Each structure stands twice: as structure tokens, then as C-alpha cells.
mmCIF file of C-alpha atoms in Angstrom:
data_model
loop_
_atom_site.group_PDB
_atom_site.id
_atom_site.type_symbol
_atom_site.label_atom_id
_atom_site.label_comp_id
_atom_site.label_asym_id
_atom_site.label_seq_id
_atom_site.Cartn_x
_atom_site.Cartn_y
_atom_site.Cartn_z
ATOM 1 C CA MET A 198 96.117 90.457 131.754
ATOM 2 C CA LYS A 199 99.757 91.003 130.693
ATOM 3 C CA PHE A 200 99.499 88.095 128.256
ATOM 4 C CA ARG A 201 96.405 89.609 126.666
ATOM 5 C CA ALA A 202 98.092 93.015 126.383
ATOM 6 C CA ARG A 203 101.125 91.488 124.700
ATOM 7 C CA SER A 204 98.915 89.510 122.335
ATOM 8 C CA LEU A 205 97.081 92.691 121.390
ATOM 9 C CA VAL A 206 100.362 94.483 120.669
ATOM 10 C CA VAL A 207 101.539 91.616 118.467
ATOM 11 C CA LEU A 208 98.201 91.516 116.648
ATOM 12 C CA LEU A 209 98.259 95.251 115.976
ATOM 13 C CA ALA A 210 101.823 94.976 114.676
ATOM 14 C CA LEU A 211 100.842 92.177 112.310
ATOM 15 C CA VAL A 212 97.944 94.260 110.997
ATOM 16 C CA ALA A 213 100.158 97.339 110.553
ATOM 17 C CA LEU A 214 102.901 95.560 108.599
ATOM 18 C CA PRO A 215 100.889 94.994 105.383
ATOM 19 C CA ALA A 216 99.675 98.612 105.462
ATOM 20 C CA PHE A 217 103.241 99.870 105.906
ATOM 21 C CA ALA A 218 104.481 97.696 103.042
ATOM 22 C CA ASP A 219 101.631 98.929 100.844
ATOM 23 C CA ASP A 220 102.484 102.574 101.593
ATOM 24 C CA GLN A 221 106.126 101.914 100.744
ATOM 25 C CA GLU A 222 105.244 100.170 97.494
ATOM 26 C CA LYS A 223 102.984 103.036 96.433
ATOM 27 C CA ALA A 224 105.637 105.620 97.333
ATOM 28 C CA GLN A 225 108.336 103.784 95.413
ATOM 29 C CA LYS A 226 106.080 103.587 92.366
ATOM 30 C CA GLU A 227 105.479 107.351 92.443
ATOM 31 C CA ILE A 228 109.188 108.014 92.958
ATOM 32 C CA LYS A 229 110.030 105.784 89.996
ATOM 33 C CA LYS A 230 107.679 107.877 87.859
ATOM 34 C CA VAL A 231 109.788 110.915 88.697
ATOM 35 C CA THR A 232 112.961 109.027 87.773
ATOM 36 C CA THR A 233 111.707 107.777 84.429
ATOM 37 C CA ILE A 234 110.117 111.007 83.195
ATOM 38 C CA ALA A 235 113.450 112.730 83.947
ATOM 39 C CA SER A 236 115.566 110.036 82.294
ATOM 40 C CA ASP A 237 115.327 111.874 78.979
ATOM 41 C CA PRO A 238 117.150 115.235 78.582
ATOM 42 C CA ASN A 239 114.104 116.716 76.845
ATOM 43 C CA THR A 240 112.010 116.474 80.015
ATOM 44 C CA ARG A 241 114.766 116.675 82.651
ATOM 45 C CA SER A 242 114.713 120.456 82.628
ATOM 46 C CA ILE A 243 110.996 120.403 83.426
ATOM 47 C CA VAL A 244 111.486 117.981 86.317
ATOM 48 C CA ASN A 245 114.337 120.104 87.654
ATOM 49 C CA THR A 246 112.185 123.249 87.463
ATOM 50 C CA THR A 247 109.208 121.552 89.087
ATOM 51 C CA MET A 248 111.176 120.092 91.969
ATOM 52 C CA SER A 249 112.851 123.449 92.534
ATOM 53 C CA GLU A 250 109.459 125.134 92.765
ATOM 54 C CA MET A 251 107.827 122.527 94.972
ATOM 55 C CA LEU A 252 110.698 121.935 97.395
ATOM 56 C CA ASN A 253 112.023 125.503 97.381
ATOM 57 C CA VAL A 254 115.511 124.417 96.309
ATOM 58 C CA LYS A 255 117.662 126.271 93.802
ATOM 59 C CA ARG A 256 117.827 124.546 90.438
ATOM 60 C CA LEU A 257 121.622 124.397 90.338
ATOM 61 C CA ASP A 258 121.721 123.083 93.919
ATOM 62 C CA LEU A 259 119.620 120.139 92.731
ATOM 63 C CA VAL A 260 122.139 119.499 89.959
ATOM 64 C CA LYS A 261 125.062 119.644 92.381
ATOM 65 C CA ASP A 262 123.398 117.409 94.979
ATOM 66 C CA ARG A 263 122.551 114.839 92.317
ATOM 67 C CA GLN A 264 126.119 114.761 91.120
ATOM 68 C CA ASP A 265 127.580 114.617 94.631
ATOM 69 C CA LEU A 266 125.322 111.705 95.605
ATOM 70 C CA ASN A 267 124.894 110.066 92.166
ATOM 71 C CA LEU A 268 121.125 110.062 92.540
ATOM 72 C CA ASN A 269 118.518 110.235 89.804
ATOM 73 C CA TYR A 270 115.639 112.661 90.250
ATOM 74 C CA GLY A 271 113.495 110.146 92.100
ATOM 75 C CA GLY A 272 116.392 109.448 94.419
ATOM 76 C CA ILE A 273 117.158 113.095 95.111
ATOM 77 C CA PHE A 274 113.469 113.687 95.823
ATOM 78 C CA LEU A 275 113.548 110.949 98.471
ATOM 79 C CA ALA A 276 116.833 112.278 99.846
ATOM 80 C CA LEU A 277 115.285 115.729 100.289
ATOM 81 C CA GLN A 278 112.269 114.200 102.017
ATOM 82 C CA LEU A 279 114.666 112.579 104.492
ATOM 83 C CA THR A 280 116.661 115.763 105.079
ATOM 84 C CA ALA A 281 113.399 117.631 105.651
ATOM 85 C CA GLY A 282 112.839 115.171 108.502
ATOM 86 C CA GLY A 283 116.191 115.982 110.072
ATOM 87 C CA THR A 284 118.670 113.724 108.293
ATOM 88 C CA LYS A 285 121.928 115.436 107.360
ATOM 89 C CA MET A 286 122.988 115.381 103.717
ATOM 90 C CA GLU A 287 126.510 114.411 104.837
ATOM 91 C CA ASP A 288 125.135 111.299 106.540
ATOM 92 C CA LEU A 289 123.243 110.341 103.392
ATOM 93 C CA ALA A 290 126.395 110.762 101.327
ATOM 94 C CA SER A 291 128.384 108.575 103.703
ATOM 95 C CA GLN A 292 125.832 105.776 103.672
ATOM 96 C CA LEU A 293 125.419 105.919 99.892
ATOM 97 C CA LYS A 294 129.175 105.652 99.444
ATOM 98 C CA GLY A 295 129.063 102.699 101.831
ATOM 99 C CA GLY A 296 126.885 100.807 99.371
ATOM 100 C CA LYS A 297 123.374 101.444 100.645
ATOM 101 C CA SER A 298 120.622 102.610 98.318
ATOM 102 C CA ILE A 299 118.543 105.660 99.156
ATOM 103 C CA PHE A 300 115.589 103.304 99.736
ATOM 104 C CA ASP A 301 117.663 101.230 102.185
ATOM 105 C CA ILE A 302 118.501 104.397 104.096
ATOM 106 C CA ALA A 303 114.869 105.478 104.154
ATOM 107 C CA ASN A 304 113.846 102.110 105.604
ATOM 108 C CA ASP A 305 116.603 102.238 108.218
ATOM 109 C CA GLN A 306 115.240 105.590 109.330
ATOM 110 C CA HIS A 307 111.645 104.335 109.420
ATOM 111 C CA ALA A 308 110.554 106.838 106.802
ATOM 112 C CA ASN A 309 106.926 107.887 106.732
ATOM 113 C CA TRP A 310 106.110 106.241 103.407
ATOM 114 C CA LYS A 311 102.506 107.398 103.475
ATOM 115 C CA GLN A 312 103.563 111.032 103.643
ATOM 116 C CA ILE A 313 106.318 110.510 101.076
ATOM 117 C CA ASN A 314 103.800 108.917 98.716
ATOM 118 C CA SER A 315 101.510 111.928 99.132
ATOM 119 C CA GLU A 316 104.349 114.352 98.365
ATOM 120 C CA ALA A 317 105.510 112.291 95.374
ATOM 121 C CA LYS A 318 101.989 112.343 93.937
ATOM 122 C CA LYS A 319 101.912 116.130 94.275
ATOM 123 C CA LEU A 320 105.263 116.365 92.520
ATOM 124 C CA ASN A 321 104.152 114.160 89.625
ATOM 125 C CA LYS A 322 100.958 116.171 89.246
ATOM 126 C CA LYS A 323 102.955 119.396 89.096
ATOM 127 C CA ILE A 324 105.405 117.828 86.603
ATOM 128 C CA ASP A 325 102.472 117.003 84.324
ATOM 129 C CA ASP A 326 101.155 120.552 84.686
ATOM 130 C CA ASN A 327 104.522 122.027 83.733
ATOM 131 C CA LEU A 328 104.927 119.530 80.916
ATOM 132 C CA ALA A 329 101.596 120.717 79.516
ATOM 133 C CA LYS A 330 102.761 124.334 79.743
ATOM 134 C CA TRP A 331 105.963 123.366 77.938
ATOM 135 C CA PHE A 332 103.997 121.804 75.085
ATOM 136 C CA GLN A 333 102.131 125.071 74.739
ATOM 137 C CA ASN A 334 105.212 127.284 74.914
ATOM 138 C CA ALA A 335 108.598 125.558 74.797
ATOM 139 C CA LYS A 336 110.388 128.873 74.297
ATOM 140 C CA LYS A 337 109.408 130.032 77.789
ATOM 141 C CA GLN A 338 111.156 127.056 79.409
ATOM 142 C CA THR A 339 114.259 127.654 77.294
ATOM 143 C CA GLU A 340 114.353 131.272 78.393
ATOM 144 C CA ARG A 341 113.974 130.213 82.008
ATOM 145 C CA ASP A 342 116.843 127.740 81.664
ATOM 146 C CA GLN A 343 119.049 130.508 80.328
ATOM 147 C CA ALA A 344 118.042 132.912 83.103
ATOM 148 C CA ASP A 345 118.804 130.255 85.730
ATOM 149 C CA ASN A 346 122.112 129.268 84.074
ATOM 150 C CA TYR A 347 120.728 125.745 83.821
ATOM 151 C CA VAL A 348 122.341 123.547 81.161
ATOM 152 C CA VAL A 349 120.631 120.203 80.756
ATOM 153 C CA GLN A 350 123.765 118.593 79.305
ATOM 154 C CA GLN A 351 125.472 119.233 82.651
ATOM 155 C CA ASP A 352 122.572 117.788 84.629
ATOM 156 C CA ARG A 353 123.226 114.094 84.380
ATOM 157 C CA VAL A 354 124.454 111.204 86.496
ATOM 158 C CA ALA A 355 124.930 107.492 85.885
ATOM 159 C CA ALA A 356 121.845 106.713 87.977
ATOM 160 C CA ASP A 357 119.610 108.472 85.427
ATOM 161 C CA SER A 358 119.519 105.241 83.428
ATOM 162 C CA ASP A 359 118.213 103.246 86.402
ATOM 163 C CA ALA A 360 114.884 102.242 84.883
ATOM 164 C CA SER A 361 113.422 99.110 83.346
ATOM 165 C CA LYS A 362 111.953 98.874 79.850
ATOM 166 C CA GLU A 363 108.482 98.648 81.347
ATOM 167 C CA GLU A 364 109.020 101.798 83.409
ATOM 168 C CA LEU A 365 110.362 103.686 80.411
ATOM 169 C CA ALA A 366 107.394 102.541 78.344
ATOM 170 C CA GLU A 367 105.088 103.911 81.021
ATOM 171 C CA ALA A 368 106.984 107.226 80.911
ATOM 172 C CA GLN A 369 106.444 107.344 77.143
ATOM 173 C CA ARG A 370 102.709 106.790 77.623
ATOM 174 C CA ARG A 371 102.614 109.524 80.247
ATOM 175 C CA TYR A 372 104.477 111.936 77.956
ATOM 176 C CA GLN A 373 102.148 111.235 75.048
ATOM 177 C CA GLN A 374 99.031 111.447 77.224
ATOM 178 C CA VAL A 375 99.930 114.977 78.324
ATOM 179 C CA HIS A 376 100.834 115.896 74.737
ATOM 180 C CA ASP A 377 97.493 114.596 73.432
ATOM 181 C CA MET A 378 95.581 116.359 76.190
ATOM 182 C CA VAL A 379 97.182 119.698 75.257
ATOM 183 C CA SER A 380 96.623 119.057 71.539
ATOM 184 C CA SER A 381 92.929 118.364 72.080
ATOM 185 C CA ARG A 382 92.466 121.771 73.689
ATOM 186 C CA LEU A 383 94.120 123.729 70.895
ATOM 187 C CA PRO A 384 93.110 124.394 67.276
ATOM 188 C CA THR A 385 94.125 121.637 64.855
ATOM 189 C CA GLY A 386 97.719 121.990 63.766
ATOM 190 C CA ASP A 387 98.557 124.599 66.393
ATOM 191 C CA ALA A 388 102.184 125.569 65.865
ATOM 192 C CA ASN A 389 103.075 125.576 69.551
ATOM 193 C CA VAL A 390 102.416 121.858 69.815
ATOM 194 C CA GLN A 391 103.199 120.698 66.297
ATOM 195 C CA GLY A 392 106.488 122.584 66.275
ATOM 196 C CA ASN A 393 107.613 121.051 69.535
ATOM 197 C CA MET A 394 109.789 117.982 70.005
ATOM 198 C CA PRO A 395 108.815 114.401 69.072
ATOM 199 C CA ILE A 396 105.924 112.839 70.951
ATOM 200 C CA THR A 397 108.140 109.984 72.083
ATOM 201 C CA PRO A 398 111.153 111.044 74.185
ATOM 202 C CA PRO A 399 114.147 109.844 72.084
ATOM 203 C CA ALA A 400 116.237 108.512 74.969
ATOM 204 C CA ALA A 401 113.329 106.453 76.241
ATOM 205 C CA ALA A 402 112.681 105.102 72.754
ATOM 206 C CA ALA A 403 116.335 104.110 72.423
ATOM 207 C CA LYS A 404 115.965 101.785 75.402
ATOM 208 C CA HIS A 405 113.704 99.479 73.381
#
């Protein structure tokens, strides 16, 4: 009987492993989308605003935490998911300085990748929504930045460039897809869209 029970436990573990790995892969893909859409200064302000709204964190606190930990926006999102589960920011900082990546730390803590993937999807959806609003009225975002004392030139870390050419190309397609969606809903030549910034984020284009 004990042998059968042990065999069942092993079998269940073997079945669970692929599902766990799949959840992690999906979560990392969503997190990377956050990183790449924020890799360009033109869209970083929108990502900062969106994450502030969704996670109830002050915009300038996000900037400071990123700089203290040298994490891109995908990384700081994951870090905040871990701290929401009880991890102390000081412990994250110590492990990051010790050479571990934020994904290594998440694995060590047996992160709930399924839940993280769900939250990352919500964040990306909200980023797209705010990006669409920005295409319709860029001035409103600028005014919000000023009111929040947010300066995009000060919101940068070395890890912001942690993206492959393929990932940056996908971010460009995402950017243009939202742009085209907004354009299709407005009269031809609408000034709010046509007078906005280039369709292709310049920093992403420079990577190619």
C-alpha cells in the first residue's frame, strides 16, 4: 500500500512539472512584454503610470526602486509580485547584488507563476488601454507627468536595454497595432493621432 502511495505521489509530481514550467514560460513572456514596451522613453511614462495605477504604488517610488535594484519594468513588476507575497525588498536587493536574477529569486521562492502570469496579462492589457488614450491625447499624459514630478529622462537603468531584437520587434508591432486601432476609430487625418510621435518607437528601431 505504501509503495502504491509513493508511486502515486511521484506520478502526480511528474504530471505537475510540465504544467508548472508552462505557467512560468507564459509568465516570463508576459513580463518581457512589459520590459520591451518600456524600453523606449516615449512609452516608459505610460508603463510607469499604468503600473502605478494597477499596483497602487507611487510613480516616483517605482523610479527609485528600479534604480536601487537595477531592474527594468518587467523586473520591478515581478519584484512587486514577490513582495506582495511577503518577501522583503531588502532581501531582494541583497540577492540581486549577490548575482541572482529576479527570475532566479522567484523560482527559489516557488513563485505562483500562474497567478503572476494572470497579473502580467492584466498589466499589459491596461498598458495598451493607456497607450491608446495617449495616442488620442498626448498632452494629457504630459500634464500628468508634470503634476507627478515625473521626468522620463531620470527614469532609466542599465537593465532597460535587456531585450533581444526579436522582442523589440514584437514591441514595435504592438505599438503600431494600438496606433492603427486608434486611427481606425477616428476621422481620417485626425490631428491627435497624426500630430503624435512616430509610429515606430525610435529607441526600438535603433536596435536593428
